[in-house]
Amino acid sequence: MYAEKYLQKVIEWRRDIHAHPELSQHEERTADLVANVLEELGLEVSRNVGGFGVVGLLRGKDAGRTAGLRADMDALPLKEETGLPYASQTEGVMHACGHDTHTAMLLGAACVLSDMREELRGNVKFIFQPAEELNPTGGAPGMIRDGVLDNPNVDGLFALHVWPVYETGKIVMRSGALMGASDRIFLTVHGQTAHGSRPDQGIDAIVAAAHVITGLQGIISRSVSPLDAAVITIGTIHGGYRYNVIPDTVRLEGTVRTLRAEVQDMMPELITRTARGIAEALGASCDVEYVKGYPPMVNDDSLTELACDAVRSRLGDDAVMIAEQPELGAEDFAFFARERPAVMAWLGCRPANISVKDMPKLHNTKFCPDEECFRYGIEYLVQCAAGFLNKPS
């Protein structure tokens, strides 16, 4: 395997990053570590791209296309409970989504591809992105605005995400929609205060809000095709002053998930019309703010085929799994995929002796991916880049 030479170093980098997690837009230490490694490899390095983003450019022996390999660097505001010897040293911040592993594996791929530069026909851009968790803005748009896909132009992009549902050694892909769009909704229901014993003298914002919440679910069942996946979830409710007072204001916040851009585009009007109509029917009113976030993550058909072939050629047919269905979790790599052909894979990181039920999931305070998966992730990144560059256009 390509990965063996650098595997121990990748593990060391990952543990160091894991012990020093940084939230979105605060990835200064991680960015410095990344940039220093890339500079030691002799790459052309750009710092502070779209925030704390880092880009390393490797030029192959011969001219050709440019492949982009991307990893995210930010952590989450969670208190770690893994008990690991290299657990977070930053109170209330944890790498619970595997971005530490993505960064370390991409550094490993940079080491391997640097050794192979005489065999490459074209360039590789190593894109280390900040703020993936910063929904709805994300970190990818800032890097795109700063020209990460230009000079030289990136022709195709590859990324991966550790996925605890799948066993270590499996690399999971599918053409088309892989992950969902993620939007935010903010609703404020306005009523009129009154004593709790005389609701007829006021307009109960809590009752109106309850009807709004229930009514929103009718959008999914009656306004969205049964063949399209969509979710509206209200995650927070804030309202009321005292147990015996009819409140005049209730604030709701939620998320909207869709798999197709066409469905995503229709949701603001449907939600606004439904929420306002229900509130007004009860004598209340409702302000609606709809904030578009990450678009659907759609894998390019030809690049997915190339990635599958690349994995099979290095790791065998058993290493590749085709996902039966997409997930409604979101990923801001989708912004890159809107600009250039791209493919993201899910990397199995569950030890064989741990069941799916017992494996802590992403965004869990006990999440800890199997370090054995790193070799497979590095192989995937290296072989995708080399295969893309050396395949006839």
Short mmCIF file of C-alpha atoms in Angstrom, two decimals:
data_model
loop_
_atom_site.label_atom_id
_atom_site.label_comp_id
_atom_site.label_asym_id
_atom_site.label_seq_id
_atom_site.Cartn_x
_atom_site.Cartn_y
_atom_site.Cartn_z
CA MET A 1 0.00 0.00 0.00
CA TYR A 2 1.06 3.59 -0.67
CA ALA A 3 0.03 4.51 2.84
CA GLU A 4 2.38 2.27 4.83
CA LYS A 5 5.40 4.58 4.60
CA TYR A 6 3.59 7.48 6.23
CA LEU A 7 0.91 5.76 8.28
CA GLN A 8 2.53 6.27 11.67
CA LYS A 9 3.11 9.93 10.90
CA VAL A 10 -0.54 10.32 9.88
CA ILE A 11 -1.61 8.80 13.20
CA GLU A 12 0.65 11.23 15.06
CA TRP A 13 -0.73 14.22 13.13
CA ARG A 14 -4.30 13.10 13.76
CA ARG A 15 -3.76 12.64 17.49
CA ASP A 16 -2.08 16.03 17.77
CA ILE A 17 -4.95 17.74 15.93
CA HIS A 18 -7.49 15.79 17.97
CA ALA A 19 -5.91 16.93 21.22
CA HIS A 20 -6.01 20.57 20.08
CA PRO A 21 -9.39 21.03 18.38
CA GLU A 22 -10.45 24.41 17.04
CA LEU A 23 -13.92 25.68 16.23
CA SER A 24 -14.98 27.06 12.86
CA GLN A 25 -13.08 30.23 11.91
CA HIS A 26 -10.55 29.58 14.68
CA GLU A 27 -8.42 26.89 13.00
CA GLU A 28 -5.15 28.82 13.30
CA ARG A 29 -3.04 26.15 14.98
CA THR A 30 -4.30 23.40 12.69
CA ALA A 31 -3.68 25.56 9.63
CA ASP A 32 -0.11 26.26 10.76
CA LEU A 33 0.57 22.54 11.23
CA VAL A 34 -0.82 21.78 7.78
CA ALA A 35 1.05 24.58 6.04
CA ASN A 36 4.34 23.65 7.68
CA VAL A 37 4.05 20.03 6.55
CA LEU A 38 3.21 21.06 2.98
CA GLU A 39 6.12 23.51 2.88
CA GLU A 40 8.48 20.79 4.09
CA LEU A 41 7.30 18.71 1.12
CA GLY A 42 8.34 21.50 -1.22
CA LEU A 43 4.82 22.37 -2.36
CA GLU A 44 3.62 25.84 -3.33
CA VAL A 45 1.63 26.82 -0.25
CA SER A 46 -1.04 29.50 0.18
CA ARG A 47 -2.26 30.41 3.66
CA ASN A 48 -5.39 32.26 4.83
CA VAL A 49 -7.50 31.22 1.86
CA GLY A 50 -11.13 31.87 2.74
CA GLY A 51 -10.22 32.35 6.40
CA PHE A 52 -7.72 29.87 7.83
CA GLY A 53 -7.80 27.71 4.70
CA VAL A 54 -4.54 26.28 3.39
CA VAL A 55 -3.79 25.19 -0.18
CA GLY A 56 -0.78 23.21 -1.34
CA LEU A 57 -0.01 22.87 -5.04
CA LEU A 58 1.99 19.91 -6.32
CA ARG A 59 3.13 20.15 -9.93
CA GLY A 60 3.73 16.85 -11.66
CA LYS A 61 6.51 16.13 -14.12
CA ASP A 62 4.35 16.78 -17.18
CA ALA A 63 1.62 19.31 -17.94
CA GLY A 64 -1.97 18.17 -17.67
CA ARG A 65 -5.17 18.53 -15.70
CA THR A 66 -5.44 19.55 -12.04
CA ALA A 67 -7.04 17.33 -9.42
CA GLY A 68 -8.30 18.81 -6.17
CA LEU A 69 -8.24 16.84 -2.91
CA ARG A 70 -10.13 18.42 -0.03
CA ALA A 71 -10.27 17.92 3.76
CA ASP A 72 -12.00 19.96 6.46
CA MET A 73 -10.29 21.08 9.68
CA ASP A 74 -12.79 22.43 12.22
CA ALA A 75 -14.16 20.83 15.38
CA LEU A 76 -17.46 20.99 17.28
CA PRO A 77 -18.56 22.67 20.55
CA LEU A 78 -18.87 19.40 22.49
CA LYS A 79 -17.28 18.12 25.70
CA GLU A 80 -15.31 15.00 24.81
CA GLU A 81 -16.07 11.80 26.73
CA THR A 82 -13.88 9.25 24.93
CA GLY A 83 -11.28 8.85 27.68
CA LEU A 84 -8.55 8.69 25.04
CA PRO A 85 -4.98 9.55 26.08
CA TYR A 86 -5.00 12.16 23.30
CA ALA A 87 -8.46 13.51 24.13
CA SER A 88 -9.24 17.19 23.66
CA GLN A 89 -7.24 19.57 25.81
CA THR A 90 -9.64 22.39 24.99
CA GLU A 91 -12.64 22.49 27.29
CA GLY A 92 -15.93 22.12 25.48
CA VAL A 93 -14.41 21.57 22.02
CA MET A 94 -14.03 18.19 20.33
CA HIS A 95 -13.33 16.59 16.97
CA ALA A 96 -16.59 14.62 16.97
CA CYS A 97 -17.06 14.56 13.18
CA GLY A 98 -13.71 13.18 12.09
CA HIS A 99 -12.27 16.33 10.55
CA ASP A 100 -9.02 15.65 12.39
CA THR A 101 -8.78 12.35 10.53
CA HIS A 102 -9.63 13.95 7.18
CA THR A 103 -6.86 16.50 7.63
CA ALA A 104 -4.28 13.90 8.67
CA MET A 105 -5.17 11.54 5.82
CA LEU A 106 -4.89 14.32 3.26
CA LEU A 107 -1.46 15.23 4.67
CA GLY A 108 -0.53 11.57 4.22
CA ALA A 109 -1.77 11.66 0.63
CA ALA A 110 0.31 14.78 0.03
CA CYS A 111 3.39 12.92 1.24
CA VAL A 112 2.70 9.94 -1.04
CA LEU A 113 1.89 12.03 -4.11
CA SER A 114 4.99 14.15 -3.55
CA ASP A 115 7.01 10.95 -3.82
CA MET A 116 5.15 10.17 -7.05
CA ARG A 117 5.46 13.58 -8.71
CA GLU A 118 7.66 12.22 -11.50
CA GLU A 119 4.82 9.87 -12.43
CA LEU A 120 2.09 12.51 -12.52
CA ARG A 121 0.80 14.21 -15.64
CA GLY A 122 -0.67 17.40 -14.22
CA ASN A 123 -1.13 19.02 -10.82
CA VAL A 124 -2.70 18.22 -7.46
CA LYS A 125 -4.22 20.88 -5.23
CA PHE A 126 -4.47 19.89 -1.58
CA ILE A 127 -7.35 21.94 -0.15
CA PHE A 128 -7.58 22.18 3.63
CA GLN A 129 -10.84 23.92 4.37
CA PRO A 130 -12.00 25.75 7.51
CA ALA A 131 -15.53 26.13 8.88
CA GLU A 132 -17.31 23.13 7.40
CA GLU A 133 -19.54 23.04 10.48
CA LEU A 134 -20.51 26.72 10.13
CA ASN A 135 -23.93 26.16 8.61
CA PRO A 136 -25.49 27.93 6.75
CA THR A 137 -22.45 29.75 5.33
CA GLY A 138 -19.80 27.03 5.52
CA GLY A 139 -16.14 27.47 4.67
CA ALA A 140 -16.10 26.33 1.05
CA PRO A 141 -17.69 29.50 -0.43
CA GLY A 142 -14.96 31.67 1.07
CA MET A 143 -12.21 29.52 -0.43
CA ILE A 144 -14.00 29.57 -3.79
CA ARG A 145 -14.25 33.39 -3.65
CA ASP A 146 -10.52 33.53 -2.91
CA GLY A 147 -9.81 31.57 -6.09
CA VAL A 148 -9.00 28.10 -4.77
CA LEU A 149 -10.38 26.50 -7.94
CA ASP A 150 -8.33 28.74 -10.25
CA ASN A 151 -4.67 29.30 -11.20
CA PRO A 152 -4.41 26.51 -12.19
CA ASN A 153 -8.02 25.60 -12.87
CA VAL A 154 -9.20 22.56 -10.90
CA ASP A 155 -10.78 20.04 -13.28
CA GLY A 156 -12.09 17.50 -10.76
CA LEU A 157 -12.38 17.21 -6.99
CA PHE A 158 -12.28 14.30 -4.54
CA ALA A 159 -13.07 14.12 -0.81
CA LEU A 160 -14.01 11.58 1.83
CA HIS A 161 -15.78 11.50 5.16
CA VAL A 162 -15.33 8.88 7.88
CA TRP A 163 -18.63 7.03 8.34
CA PRO A 164 -19.13 4.89 11.47
CA VAL A 165 -22.02 2.88 10.02
CA TYR A 166 -19.58 1.04 7.75
CA GLU A 167 -16.81 -1.32 8.77
CA THR A 168 -13.17 -0.37 8.42
CA GLY A 169 -11.85 -1.33 5.00
CA LYS A 170 -15.00 -0.30 3.13
CA ILE A 171 -15.18 2.74 0.86
CA VAL A 172 -18.76 3.65 0.05
CA MET A 173 -19.92 5.67 -2.95
CA ARG A 174 -22.88 6.30 -5.19
CA SER A 175 -23.51 8.39 -8.31
CA GLY A 176 -25.83 11.36 -8.02
CA ALA A 177 -27.22 12.63 -4.73
CA LEU A 178 -25.15 11.47 -1.76
CA MET A 179 -26.10 13.98 0.94
CA GLY A 180 -28.83 16.53 1.46
CA ALA A 181 -29.21 20.27 1.32
CA SER A 182 -29.34 21.93 4.74
CA ASP A 183 -31.32 25.14 5.22
CA ARG A 184 -32.35 27.06 8.36
CA ILE A 185 -35.76 28.44 9.28
CA PHE A 186 -36.57 31.02 11.95
CA LEU A 187 -40.25 31.55 12.80
CA THR A 188 -41.68 34.09 15.23
CA VAL A 189 -45.36 33.70 16.15
CA HIS A 190 -47.01 36.84 17.50
CA GLY A 191 -50.16 36.79 19.65
CA GLN A 192 -51.53 38.85 22.55
CA THR A 193 -50.95 38.38 26.26
CA ALA A 194 -53.73 37.61 28.69
CA HIS A 195 -54.25 35.90 32.03
CA GLY A 196 -54.02 32.12 31.83
CA SER A 197 -57.54 31.81 33.20
CA ARG A 198 -59.00 33.98 30.40
CA PRO A 199 -57.50 32.80 27.08
CA ASP A 200 -60.45 34.37 25.26
CA GLN A 201 -59.03 37.79 26.10
CA GLY A 202 -55.74 37.14 24.35
CA ILE A 203 -54.24 35.30 21.38
CA ASP A 204 -52.23 32.32 22.55
CA ALA A 205 -48.91 32.30 20.68
CA ILE A 206 -48.05 28.87 22.09
CA VAL A 207 -51.19 27.25 20.72
CA ALA A 208 -50.69 29.00 17.37
CA ALA A 209 -47.05 27.85 17.28
CA ALA A 210 -48.12 24.27 18.03
CA HIS A 211 -50.51 24.33 15.09
CA VAL A 212 -47.80 25.82 12.87
CA ILE A 213 -45.37 23.03 13.81
CA THR A 214 -47.95 20.37 13.04
CA GLY A 215 -49.00 22.08 9.84
CA LEU A 216 -45.46 22.24 8.51
CA GLN A 217 -45.37 18.45 8.42
CA GLY A 218 -48.24 18.55 5.95
CA ILE A 219 -45.84 20.12 3.45
CA ILE A 220 -43.76 16.94 3.47
CA SER A 221 -46.73 14.59 3.14
CA ARG A 222 -48.81 16.59 0.68
CA SER A 223 -46.70 19.16 -1.20
CA VAL A 224 -43.52 17.16 -1.82
CA SER A 225 -43.57 14.16 -4.13
CA PRO A 226 -43.45 10.84 -2.26
CA LEU A 227 -40.48 10.01 -4.50
CA ASP A 228 -38.47 12.95 -3.12
CA ALA A 229 -36.85 12.99 0.32
CA ALA A 230 -37.47 16.04 2.49
CA VAL A 231 -37.50 16.81 6.21
CA ILE A 232 -38.69 19.79 8.24
CA THR A 233 -37.55 19.66 11.86
CA ILE A 234 -38.20 22.29 14.50
CA GLY A 235 -35.31 21.99 16.92
CA THR A 236 -35.96 24.80 19.40
CA ILE A 237 -39.04 26.49 20.88
CA HIS A 238 -38.76 29.59 23.07
CA GLY A 239 -41.77 31.33 24.51
CA GLY A 240 -43.72 32.25 27.60
CA TYR A 241 -43.13 34.20 30.79
CA ARG A 242 -44.99 32.39 33.56
CA TYR A 243 -47.20 29.34 34.06
CA ASN A 244 -50.41 31.39 34.20
CA VAL A 245 -49.78 33.95 31.45
CA ILE A 246 -50.86 33.62 27.82
CA PRO A 247 -47.67 34.56 25.94
CA ASP A 248 -47.60 36.94 23.00
CA THR A 249 -44.43 35.63 21.33
CA VAL A 250 -43.00 32.22 20.51
CA ARG A 251 -39.79 31.75 18.55
CA LEU A 252 -39.07 28.58 16.62
CA GLU A 253 -35.87 27.49 14.89
CA GLY A 254 -35.42 24.50 12.66
CA THR A 255 -33.77 22.83 9.73
CA VAL A 256 -35.00 21.84 6.28
CA ARG A 257 -33.33 18.95 4.45
CA THR A 258 -33.85 18.07 0.78
CA LEU A 259 -32.03 15.98 -1.82
CA ARG A 260 -32.85 17.82 -5.03
CA ALA A 261 -32.19 21.48 -5.81
CA GLU A 262 -35.68 21.79 -7.29
CA VAL A 263 -37.26 20.68 -4.01
CA GLN A 264 -34.94 22.93 -2.01
CA ASP A 265 -36.01 25.91 -4.13
CA MET A 266 -39.73 25.37 -3.48
CA MET A 267 -39.49 25.06 0.31
CA PRO A 268 -39.24 28.78 1.27
CA GLU A 269 -42.57 29.67 -0.36
CA LEU A 270 -44.33 26.57 0.96
CA ILE A 271 -43.15 27.10 4.54
CA THR A 272 -43.88 30.83 4.54
CA ARG A 273 -47.39 30.38 3.12
CA THR A 274 -48.24 27.54 5.52
CA ALA A 275 -46.89 29.15 8.69
CA ARG A 276 -48.49 32.52 8.04
CA GLY A 277 -51.81 31.02 6.98
CA ILE A 278 -52.15 28.83 10.06
CA ALA A 279 -51.17 31.62 12.43
CA GLU A 280 -53.62 34.07 10.84
CA ALA A 281 -56.44 31.52 11.04
CA LEU A 282 -55.97 31.58 14.82
CA GLY A 283 -55.78 35.37 15.02
CA ALA A 284 -52.01 35.44 15.34
CA SER A 285 -49.27 36.33 12.87
CA CYS A 286 -45.98 34.68 11.94
CA ASP A 287 -42.72 36.14 10.70
CA VAL A 288 -40.68 33.71 8.61
CA GLU A 289 -36.97 33.91 7.85
CA TYR A 290 -35.68 31.21 5.51
CA VAL A 291 -31.90 30.97 5.17
CA LYS A 292 -30.51 28.77 2.44
CA GLY A 293 -27.50 26.77 3.52
CA TYR A 294 -25.58 23.94 1.93
CA PRO A 295 -26.84 22.62 -1.41
CA PRO A 296 -27.32 18.90 -2.04
CA MET A 297 -24.07 16.95 -2.38
CA VAL A 298 -24.27 15.44 -5.86
CA ASN A 299 -21.53 13.11 -7.07
CA ASP A 300 -20.50 13.36 -10.70
CA ASP A 301 -21.26 10.13 -12.57
CA SER A 302 -17.96 9.83 -14.45
CA LEU A 303 -15.81 10.73 -11.45
CA THR A 304 -17.69 8.27 -9.28
CA GLU A 305 -16.95 5.54 -11.79
CA LEU A 306 -13.28 6.59 -11.88
CA ALA A 307 -13.10 6.59 -8.07
CA CYS A 308 -14.69 3.14 -7.82
CA ASP A 309 -12.26 1.77 -10.41
CA ALA A 310 -9.34 3.40 -8.59
CA VAL A 311 -10.27 1.78 -5.28
CA ARG A 312 -10.83 -1.64 -6.87
CA SER A 313 -7.46 -1.49 -8.63
CA ARG A 314 -5.61 -0.87 -5.36
CA LEU A 315 -7.73 -2.52 -2.70
CA GLY A 316 -9.80 -5.11 -4.54
CA ASP A 317 -13.48 -5.43 -5.39
CA ASP A 318 -14.51 -6.09 -1.79
CA ALA A 319 -13.31 -2.66 -0.68
CA VAL A 320 -15.97 -0.83 -2.71
CA MET A 321 -19.58 -0.60 -1.61
CA ILE A 322 -22.33 1.19 -3.51
CA ALA A 323 -24.67 3.03 -1.14
CA GLU A 324 -28.26 2.02 -1.67
CA GLN A 325 -29.58 5.43 -0.71
CA PRO A 326 -28.30 8.91 0.17
CA GLU A 327 -28.29 10.54 3.59
CA LEU A 328 -29.96 13.82 4.57
CA GLY A 329 -26.95 14.92 6.56
CA ALA A 330 -25.27 17.88 4.87
CA GLU A 331 -21.72 18.58 3.72
CA ASP A 332 -20.38 21.87 2.41
CA PHE A 333 -18.13 20.06 -0.08
CA ALA A 334 -21.36 20.41 -2.08
CA PHE A 335 -20.39 24.02 -2.83
CA PHE A 336 -17.27 22.73 -4.60
CA ALA A 337 -19.37 20.12 -6.41
CA ARG A 338 -21.57 22.89 -7.84
CA GLU A 339 -18.51 24.51 -9.40
CA ARG A 340 -16.58 21.50 -10.71
CA PRO A 341 -17.15 17.76 -11.23
CA ALA A 342 -16.66 16.16 -7.81
CA VAL A 343 -17.13 12.99 -5.85
CA MET A 344 -17.23 12.31 -2.12
CA ALA A 345 -16.88 8.87 -0.57
CA TRP A 346 -17.82 7.57 2.86
CA LEU A 347 -14.92 5.82 4.57
CA GLY A 348 -15.82 2.96 6.89
CA CYS A 349 -14.28 3.52 10.32
CA ARG A 350 -16.06 0.99 12.55
CA PRO A 351 -13.89 -1.78 14.04
CA ALA A 352 -15.06 -5.26 13.04
CA ASN A 353 -15.65 -6.24 16.67
CA ILE A 354 -18.08 -3.37 17.33
CA SER A 355 -21.67 -3.52 16.12
CA VAL A 356 -23.37 -0.67 14.30
CA LYS A 357 -25.60 -0.18 17.35
CA ASP A 358 -22.67 0.12 19.74
CA MET A 359 -20.47 2.36 17.57
CA PRO A 360 -20.78 6.03 18.61
CA LYS A 361 -22.10 8.09 15.72
CA LEU A 362 -20.89 11.36 14.24
CA HIS A 363 -21.37 14.39 16.51
CA ASN A 364 -21.34 12.09 19.54
CA THR A 365 -19.18 12.98 22.55
CA LYS A 366 -17.71 9.45 22.44
CA PHE A 367 -17.06 9.27 18.70
CA CYS A 368 -13.69 7.71 17.93
CA PRO A 369 -12.99 6.30 14.45
CA ASP A 370 -10.79 3.26 13.97
CA GLU A 371 -7.27 4.40 13.11
CA GLU A 372 -6.93 1.37 10.84
CA CYS A 373 -9.19 3.18 8.37
CA PHE A 374 -6.49 5.76 7.67
CA ARG A 375 -4.57 3.52 5.29
CA TYR A 376 -7.70 3.03 3.18
CA GLY A 377 -8.45 6.74 3.14
CA ILE A 378 -4.95 7.61 1.99
CA GLU A 379 -5.10 4.96 -0.73
CA TYR A 380 -8.43 6.36 -1.93
CA LEU A 381 -7.15 9.94 -2.16
CA VAL A 382 -3.87 9.02 -3.82
CA GLN A 383 -5.32 6.64 -6.35
CA CYS A 384 -8.18 8.98 -7.29
CA ALA A 385 -5.77 11.84 -7.94
CA ALA A 386 -3.27 9.72 -9.87
CA GLY A 387 -5.99 7.98 -11.83
CA PHE A 388 -7.67 11.27 -12.74
CA LEU A 389 -4.44 12.88 -13.90
CA ASN A 390 -3.06 9.96 -15.85
CA LYS A 391 -6.33 8.94 -17.50
CA PRO A 392 -6.71 10.29 -21.06
CA SER A 393 -9.01 13.33 -21.11
#
